[in-house]
Amino acid sequence: MAFPGTGKIWMNGSLVDWADAKIHIASHVIHYASGVFEGARCYDTARGPACFRLDAHLRRLLDSARIYRMDVLYDQQTLTDAVIDLIQINSFRACYIRPLIYRGYDSLGVHAAACPVDVAILLWEWPAYFTKEAIEEGIDVKISTWARNAPNTTPAMAKSVANYANAQLIKMEAVADGYAEGIALDTYGNLSEGSGQNIFIVRDGIINTPPIGNSVLSGITRDCVIALARDLGFEVREQTLPRETLYLADEVFFVGTAVEVTPIRSVDRITVGSGRRGPITEAVQQRFFQIVRGEAADTHGWLQYVNMPAATGTGASRRR
Ligand SMILES: Cc1ncc(COP(=O)(O)O)c(C=O)c1O
């Protein structure tokens, strides 16, 4: 899907037309992947647009910048206000939210001391990552021949653009081999995560997921799913999992902002459980969708509603 190419983008505190939101080819980020970013969602609910865990996403954004020694001129509240303003100005009911902090234009030494640390936020309507059928039936995945980044190389806890070179290799290989997605092991051969998703495995009614020490992004959906599964009465364990746990699982599912909660029906052409979405996956998935769509009580306080300007144009007010 191509971008429609309309609307406003927030760049260093200014609102810029989509077509004019450009940076110079000599910008540091283009050459050395010196950028960190986020992907969050705003959902369409009966009470209006609602950002899902925007606070956690912006905190992780600033944490990622800190790991990369980037001095960001904007604090979390300023970035939050910018996102809310953009949703109002662009009149989105639902959208994907992409803040990006990057080293900009000055010089091209690897040590970017003189380059500005620039910030941009863009929004767009992103259709479902996988089809509706996939959400109900599950997807076919393979273990990637590419490992996740080793510990103490490019850090997994930073959502850096650099990490997505690895993610692209995993995803491209999987698609080229006829799968919907790839699962990466860490460099010790233990289960890590998908190209852009965390993973959960169910066996004998217990839900397992790799801990953050296995080169996984500390996913916000992962955190939600652990909380929701426990709310539903399931036992959840964060533990190192060998590859073969995938082949012995009753259920496997991916989670992430893009894929939400997506069942996996086969790994390396070995059928998972009954070959379709399992009951625990379905229960967690249903709960997740009820919460993000505002259809169930938001007991964890994860939704931030956005008041849209009245149609009569008397100005915008915000509910936070
Ligand atoms: C590598 C990777 N792992 C996991 C996730 C899921 O994280 P979240 O739920 O915070 O979107 C993502 C998506 O951002 C990702 O890119």
CSV table of C-alpha atoms and ligand atoms in Angstrom, one decimal:
chain,number,residue,atom,x,y,z
A,1,MET,CA,0.0,0.0,0.0
A,2,ALA,CA,1.4,3.3,-1.0
A,3,PHE,CA,1.0,6.4,1.3
A,4,PRO,CA,-1.8,8.8,0.2
A,5,GLY,CA,0.8,11.5,0.6
A,6,THR,CA,-1.4,14.0,2.4
A,7,GLY,CA,-1.8,15.5,5.9
A,8,LYS,CA,0.7,17.0,8.3
A,9,ILE,CA,3.9,15.6,9.8
A,10,TRP,CA,5.5,16.9,13.0
A,11,MET,CA,9.2,17.8,12.5
A,12,ASN,CA,11.1,19.4,15.4
A,13,GLY,CA,8.1,21.1,16.7
A,14,SER,CA,6.7,22.4,13.3
A,15,LEU,CA,3.8,21.0,11.3
A,16,VAL,CA,5.0,20.2,7.8
A,17,ASP,CA,2.9,19.1,4.7
A,18,TRP,CA,3.5,15.4,4.0
A,19,ALA,CA,5.1,16.3,0.6
A,20,ASP,CA,7.6,18.7,2.2
A,21,ALA,CA,8.8,16.4,5.1
A,22,LYS,CA,12.2,15.8,3.6
A,23,ILE,CA,15.8,15.4,4.9
A,24,HIS,CA,19.1,15.8,3.2
A,25,ILE,CA,20.9,12.8,1.6
A,26,ALA,CA,23.9,13.6,3.8
A,27,SER,CA,22.0,13.1,7.0
A,28,HIS,CA,23.8,10.9,9.4
A,29,VAL,CA,20.9,8.4,9.8
A,30,ILE,CA,20.8,7.5,6.2
A,31,HIS,CA,24.5,6.4,6.2
A,32,TYR,CA,24.9,4.9,9.7
A,33,ALA,CA,21.4,3.9,10.8
A,34,SER,CA,21.6,6.4,13.7
A,35,GLY,CA,17.9,6.5,14.4
A,36,VAL,CA,15.4,5.0,17.0
A,37,PHE,CA,11.7,4.8,16.5
A,38,GLU,CA,8.4,3.6,17.7
A,39,GLY,CA,5.3,2.1,16.2
A,40,ALA,CA,2.0,2.6,18.2
A,41,ARG,CA,-1.6,2.5,17.3
A,42,CYS,CA,-4.6,4.7,17.7
A,43,TYR,CA,-7.9,2.7,17.6
A,44,ASP,CA,-11.3,3.7,16.5
A,45,THR,CA,-13.7,3.3,19.5
A,46,ALA,CA,-17.2,4.2,20.3
A,47,ARG,CA,-15.8,7.1,22.4
A,48,GLY,CA,-13.6,8.3,19.6
A,49,PRO,CA,-10.0,7.7,18.7
A,50,ALA,CA,-7.9,6.2,21.5
A,51,CYS,CA,-4.1,5.8,21.5
A,52,PHE,CA,-3.1,2.4,22.9
A,53,ARG,CA,-0.3,2.6,25.5
A,54,LEU,CA,1.2,5.7,24.0
A,55,ASP,CA,2.9,6.5,27.3
A,56,ALA,CA,4.8,3.1,27.2
A,57,HIS,CA,5.8,3.6,23.5
A,58,LEU,CA,7.1,7.1,24.1
A,59,ARG,CA,9.0,6.0,27.2
A,60,ARG,CA,10.6,3.2,25.2
A,61,LEU,CA,11.5,5.7,22.4
A,62,LEU,CA,13.3,7.9,24.9
A,63,ASP,CA,15.0,4.8,26.4
A,64,SER,CA,16.2,3.8,23.0
A,65,ALA,CA,17.6,7.3,22.4
A,66,ARG,CA,19.3,7.1,25.8
A,67,ILE,CA,21.1,3.8,24.9
A,68,TYR,CA,22.4,5.5,21.8
A,69,ARG,CA,23.5,8.6,23.7
A,70,MET,CA,21.1,10.9,21.8
A,71,ASP,CA,20.3,14.1,23.6
A,72,VAL,CA,16.6,14.7,22.7
A,73,LEU,CA,15.3,18.2,23.0
A,74,TYR,CA,11.7,17.2,23.6
A,75,ASP,CA,10.4,15.5,26.7
A,76,GLN,CA,7.8,12.8,26.8
A,77,GLN,CA,4.9,15.2,27.5
A,78,THR,CA,5.8,17.3,24.5
A,79,LEU,CA,5.9,14.3,22.3
A,80,THR,CA,2.6,13.1,23.7
A,81,ASP,CA,1.0,16.4,23.0
A,82,ALA,CA,2.4,16.4,19.5
A,83,VAL,CA,0.9,13.0,18.7
A,84,ILE,CA,-2.5,14.0,20.1
A,85,ASP,CA,-2.4,17.3,18.1
A,86,LEU,CA,-1.5,15.4,14.9
A,87,ILE,CA,-4.4,13.0,15.3
A,88,GLN,CA,-6.7,15.9,15.7
A,89,ILE,CA,-5.2,18.0,12.9
A,90,ASN,CA,-5.2,15.0,10.4
A,91,SER,CA,-8.7,14.0,11.6
A,92,PHE,CA,-7.8,10.3,12.0
A,93,ARG,CA,-10.3,7.9,13.7
A,94,ALA,CA,-7.6,5.2,13.7
A,95,CYS,CA,-4.0,5.3,12.6
A,96,TYR,CA,-0.5,4.0,13.0
A,97,ILE,CA,1.8,6.3,14.9
A,98,ARG,CA,5.5,6.5,14.0
A,99,PRO,CA,7.8,8.8,16.0
A,100,LEU,CA,11.4,8.8,14.9
A,101,ILE,CA,14.5,10.3,16.5
A,102,TYR,CA,17.5,10.5,14.2
A,103,ARG,CA,20.9,12.1,13.8
A,104,GLY,CA,20.5,14.7,11.1
A,105,TYR,CA,22.6,16.9,8.8
A,106,ASP,CA,26.0,18.3,9.6
A,107,SER,CA,28.9,15.9,8.8
A,108,LEU,CA,29.5,12.2,8.2
A,109,GLY,CA,32.0,11.0,10.7
A,110,VAL,CA,30.7,7.9,12.5
A,111,HIS,CA,31.0,9.8,15.7
A,112,ALA,CA,28.1,12.2,15.2
A,113,ALA,CA,28.8,14.7,17.9
A,114,ALA,CA,28.0,17.7,15.7
A,115,CYS,CA,24.9,16.3,14.0
A,116,PRO,CA,21.6,17.5,15.4
A,117,VAL,CA,19.3,15.0,17.0
A,118,ASP,CA,16.1,15.6,15.0
A,119,VAL,CA,12.6,14.3,15.8
A,120,ALA,CA,9.7,13.6,13.5
A,121,ILE,CA,6.2,12.1,14.0
A,122,LEU,CA,4.1,10.7,11.2
A,123,LEU,CA,0.7,9.1,11.1
A,124,TRP,CA,-1.0,7.0,8.5
A,125,GLU,CA,-3.8,4.5,8.1
A,126,TRP,CA,-2.1,1.1,8.0
A,127,PRO,CA,-4.3,-1.8,7.0
A,128,ALA,CA,-4.1,-5.1,9.0
A,129,TYR,CA,-0.6,-6.6,8.8
A,130,PHE,CA,-2.0,-10.1,8.1
A,131,THR,CA,-5.4,-10.9,6.6
A,132,LYS,CA,-8.6,-11.4,8.7
A,133,GLU,CA,-8.3,-15.1,7.8
A,134,ALA,CA,-4.8,-15.2,9.3
A,135,ILE,CA,-6.1,-13.7,12.5
A,136,GLU,CA,-8.6,-16.5,12.8
A,137,GLU,CA,-6.9,-19.4,11.1
A,138,GLY,CA,-3.2,-18.7,11.8
A,139,ILE,CA,-0.2,-18.3,9.6
A,140,ASP,CA,2.6,-20.6,8.4
A,141,VAL,CA,6.1,-19.6,9.6
A,142,LYS,CA,9.7,-20.9,9.4
A,143,ILE,CA,12.7,-20.7,11.6
A,144,SER,CA,15.0,-18.2,10.0
A,145,THR,CA,18.5,-19.1,9.0
A,146,TRP,CA,19.3,-15.6,10.3
A,147,ALA,CA,19.9,-15.3,14.1
A,148,ARG,CA,18.8,-12.3,16.1
A,149,ASN,CA,21.4,-9.8,17.0
A,150,ALA,CA,23.9,-11.2,19.6
A,151,PRO,CA,23.9,-9.8,23.1
A,152,ASN,CA,26.3,-6.8,23.4
A,153,THR,CA,26.2,-6.0,19.6
A,154,THR,CA,23.3,-3.8,18.5
A,155,PRO,CA,21.1,-3.9,21.7
A,156,ALA,CA,17.8,-5.6,21.4
A,157,MET,CA,16.1,-3.4,24.0
A,158,ALA,CA,16.7,-0.3,21.8
A,159,LYS,CA,14.2,0.0,19.0
A,160,SER,CA,16.9,1.2,16.6
A,161,VAL,CA,16.5,1.4,12.9
A,162,ALA,CA,19.8,-0.6,12.7
A,163,ASN,CA,18.0,-3.7,14.2
A,164,TYR,CA,15.6,-3.7,11.2
A,165,ALA,CA,18.4,-4.7,8.8
A,166,ASN,CA,18.3,-8.0,10.6
A,167,ALA,CA,14.5,-8.0,10.6
A,168,GLN,CA,14.4,-7.5,6.9
A,169,LEU,CA,16.7,-10.4,6.3
A,170,ILE,CA,14.4,-12.6,8.4
A,171,LYS,CA,11.2,-11.4,6.7
A,172,MET,CA,12.5,-11.5,3.1
A,173,GLU,CA,13.9,-15.0,3.5
A,174,ALA,CA,10.6,-16.2,5.0
A,175,VAL,CA,8.5,-14.7,2.2
A,176,ALA,CA,10.9,-15.9,-0.5
A,177,ASP,CA,10.5,-19.4,0.9
A,178,GLY,CA,6.7,-19.2,0.8
A,179,TYR,CA,6.0,-18.5,4.5
A,180,ALA,CA,4.2,-15.5,6.0
A,181,GLU,CA,6.8,-14.8,8.6
A,182,GLY,CA,10.1,-15.9,10.1
A,183,ILE,CA,11.1,-16.7,13.7
A,184,ALA,CA,14.6,-15.9,14.8
A,185,LEU,CA,16.7,-17.9,17.3
A,186,ASP,CA,19.2,-16.0,19.4
A,187,THR,CA,22.9,-16.6,18.8
A,188,TYR,CA,22.8,-19.5,21.3
A,189,GLY,CA,20.1,-21.2,19.4
A,190,ASN,CA,17.3,-20.4,21.8
A,191,LEU,CA,14.0,-19.0,20.7
A,192,SER,CA,14.0,-15.2,20.3
A,193,GLU,CA,11.2,-13.5,18.3
A,194,GLY,CA,9.7,-12.9,14.9
A,195,SER,CA,11.1,-10.2,12.5
A,196,GLY,CA,8.8,-7.7,14.2
A,197,GLN,CA,6.8,-9.7,16.8
A,198,ASN,CA,7.2,-11.3,20.1
A,199,ILE,CA,6.2,-15.0,20.4
A,200,PHE,CA,4.3,-17.1,22.9
A,201,ILE,CA,4.1,-20.9,23.1
A,202,VAL,CA,1.3,-22.8,24.9
A,203,ARG,CA,1.8,-26.3,26.2
A,204,ASP,CA,-0.4,-28.2,28.7
A,205,GLY,CA,-2.3,-25.0,29.4
A,206,ILE,CA,0.8,-22.9,30.4
A,207,ILE,CA,1.8,-19.9,28.4
A,208,ASN,CA,5.5,-19.4,27.8
A,209,THR,CA,7.5,-16.6,26.2
A,210,PRO,CA,11.3,-15.9,25.9
A,211,PRO,CA,12.6,-13.5,28.5
A,212,ILE,CA,14.3,-10.2,27.4
A,213,GLY,CA,17.7,-11.7,27.8
A,214,ASN,CA,17.1,-13.8,24.7
A,215,SER,CA,17.6,-10.9,22.3
A,216,VAL,CA,14.0,-9.8,22.2
A,217,LEU,CA,12.5,-6.4,22.0
A,218,SER,CA,10.7,-5.7,25.3
A,219,GLY,CA,7.4,-5.6,23.5
A,220,ILE,CA,4.5,-3.5,24.8
A,221,THR,CA,2.0,-6.0,23.3
A,222,ARG,CA,4.0,-8.8,25.0
A,223,ASP,CA,3.6,-6.9,28.3
A,224,CYS,CA,-0.2,-6.5,27.7
A,225,VAL,CA,-0.6,-10.2,26.8
A,226,ILE,CA,1.2,-11.4,29.9
A,227,ALA,CA,-1.1,-9.1,32.0
A,228,LEU,CA,-4.3,-10.1,30.2
A,229,ALA,CA,-3.5,-13.8,30.2
A,230,ARG,CA,-2.9,-13.6,34.0
A,231,ASP,CA,-6.2,-11.7,34.4
A,232,LEU,CA,-7.9,-14.6,32.6
A,233,GLY,CA,-6.3,-17.0,35.1
A,234,PHE,CA,-3.6,-18.5,33.0
A,235,GLU,CA,-0.1,-19.2,34.2
A,236,VAL,CA,2.5,-17.3,32.2
A,237,ARG,CA,6.2,-18.1,32.4
A,238,GLU,CA,9.1,-16.0,30.9
A,239,GLN,CA,11.7,-18.6,30.3
A,240,THR,CA,14.4,-19.5,27.8
A,241,LEU,CA,12.9,-21.9,25.3
A,242,PRO,CA,14.8,-24.2,22.9
A,243,ARG,CA,13.8,-24.4,19.3
A,244,GLU,CA,12.0,-27.7,19.6
A,245,THR,CA,9.4,-26.3,22.0
A,246,LEU,CA,7.8,-24.8,18.9
A,247,TYR,CA,7.3,-28.3,17.3
A,248,LEU,CA,5.8,-29.7,20.6
A,249,ALA,CA,3.5,-26.8,21.3
A,250,ASP,CA,-0.3,-27.0,21.5
A,251,GLU,CA,-0.5,-23.4,20.4
A,252,VAL,CA,1.9,-20.7,19.2
A,253,PHE,CA,1.1,-17.0,18.6
A,254,PHE,CA,2.8,-13.8,17.6
A,255,VAL,CA,2.1,-10.5,19.3
A,256,GLY,CA,3.0,-6.9,18.5
A,257,THR,CA,1.6,-3.5,17.6
A,258,ALA,CA,1.4,-4.4,13.9
A,259,VAL,CA,0.3,-8.1,14.2
A,260,GLU,CA,-1.7,-7.6,17.4
A,261,VAL,CA,-2.4,-11.2,18.4
A,262,THR,CA,-1.9,-13.6,15.4
A,263,PRO,CA,-2.0,-17.4,15.7
A,264,ILE,CA,0.7,-19.6,14.1
A,265,ARG,CA,-0.6,-22.8,12.6
A,266,SER,CA,2.6,-24.4,11.4
A,267,VAL,CA,6.4,-24.0,12.0
A,268,ASP,CA,8.7,-25.4,9.4
A,269,ARG,CA,5.7,-27.2,7.9
A,270,ILE,CA,5.1,-29.0,11.2
A,271,THR,CA,1.5,-28.5,12.3
A,272,VAL,CA,1.0,-26.7,15.6
A,273,GLY,CA,-1.6,-28.4,17.7
A,274,SER,CA,-4.8,-28.9,15.7
A,275,GLY,CA,-3.5,-26.7,12.9
A,276,ARG,CA,-5.7,-23.7,13.7
A,277,ARG,CA,-6.1,-21.0,16.3
A,278,GLY,CA,-6.2,-22.7,19.7
A,279,PRO,CA,-8.6,-21.9,22.6
A,280,ILE,CA,-6.0,-20.1,24.8
A,281,THR,CA,-4.8,-18.0,21.8
A,282,GLU,CA,-8.5,-17.2,21.1
A,283,ALA,CA,-9.2,-16.2,24.6
A,284,VAL,CA,-6.2,-13.8,24.9
A,285,GLN,CA,-6.8,-12.5,21.4
A,286,GLN,CA,-10.5,-11.7,22.1
A,287,ARG,CA,-9.6,-10.0,25.4
A,288,PHE,CA,-7.0,-7.9,23.6
A,289,PHE,CA,-9.3,-6.8,20.8
A,290,GLN,CA,-12.1,-6.0,23.3
A,291,ILE,CA,-9.7,-3.7,25.3
A,292,VAL,CA,-8.1,-1.9,22.3
A,293,ARG,CA,-11.5,-1.3,20.7
A,294,GLY,CA,-12.9,0.1,24.0
A,295,GLU,CA,-15.5,-2.7,24.2
A,296,ALA,CA,-14.3,-4.0,27.7
A,297,ALA,CA,-13.4,-2.0,30.8
A,298,ASP,CA,-9.9,-0.6,30.5
A,299,THR,CA,-8.8,-1.8,33.9
A,300,HIS,CA,-5.1,-1.3,33.2
A,301,GLY,CA,-5.6,2.3,31.9
A,302,TRP,CA,-4.1,1.6,28.5
A,303,LEU,CA,-6.3,3.8,26.4
A,304,GLN,CA,-5.8,7.5,26.0
A,305,TYR,CA,-8.8,9.0,24.3
A,306,VAL,CA,-8.4,11.9,21.8
A,307,ASN,CA,-11.2,14.5,21.7
A,308,MET,CA,-11.7,15.5,18.1
A,309,PRO,CA,-12.5,19.0,17.1
A,310,ALA,CA,-16.3,19.5,16.9
A,311,ALA,CA,-17.7,19.4,13.3
A,312,THR,CA,-18.8,23.0,13.8
A,313,GLY,CA,-15.2,24.0,14.2
A,314,THR,CA,-15.3,25.7,17.6
A,315,GLY,CA,-11.9,24.3,18.5
A,316,ALA,CA,-10.2,21.3,19.9
A,317,SER,CA,-10.3,20.1,23.5
A,318,ARG,CA,-8.5,17.2,24.8
A,319,ARG,CA,-9.2,14.4,27.3
A,320,ARG,CA,-6.1,12.8,28.6
B,1,LIG,C1,11.6,-6.9,16.7
B,1,LIG,C2,10.3,-6.7,17.3
B,1,LIG,N1,9.9,-7.4,18.3
B,1,LIG,C3,8.7,-7.3,19.0
B,1,LIG,C4,7.9,-6.2,18.6
B,1,LIG,C5,6.6,-6.0,19.3
B,1,LIG,O1,6.7,-4.9,20.1
B,1,LIG,P1,5.4,-4.0,20.4
B,1,LIG,O2,4.4,-4.9,21.0
B,1,LIG,O3,5.9,-3.0,21.4
B,1,LIG,O4,5.0,-3.4,19.1
B,1,LIG,C6,8.2,-5.4,17.5
B,1,LIG,C7,7.4,-4.3,17.0
B,1,LIG,O5,7.6,-3.2,17.3
B,1,LIG,C8,9.5,-5.6,16.9
B,1,LIG,O6,9.9,-4.9,15.9
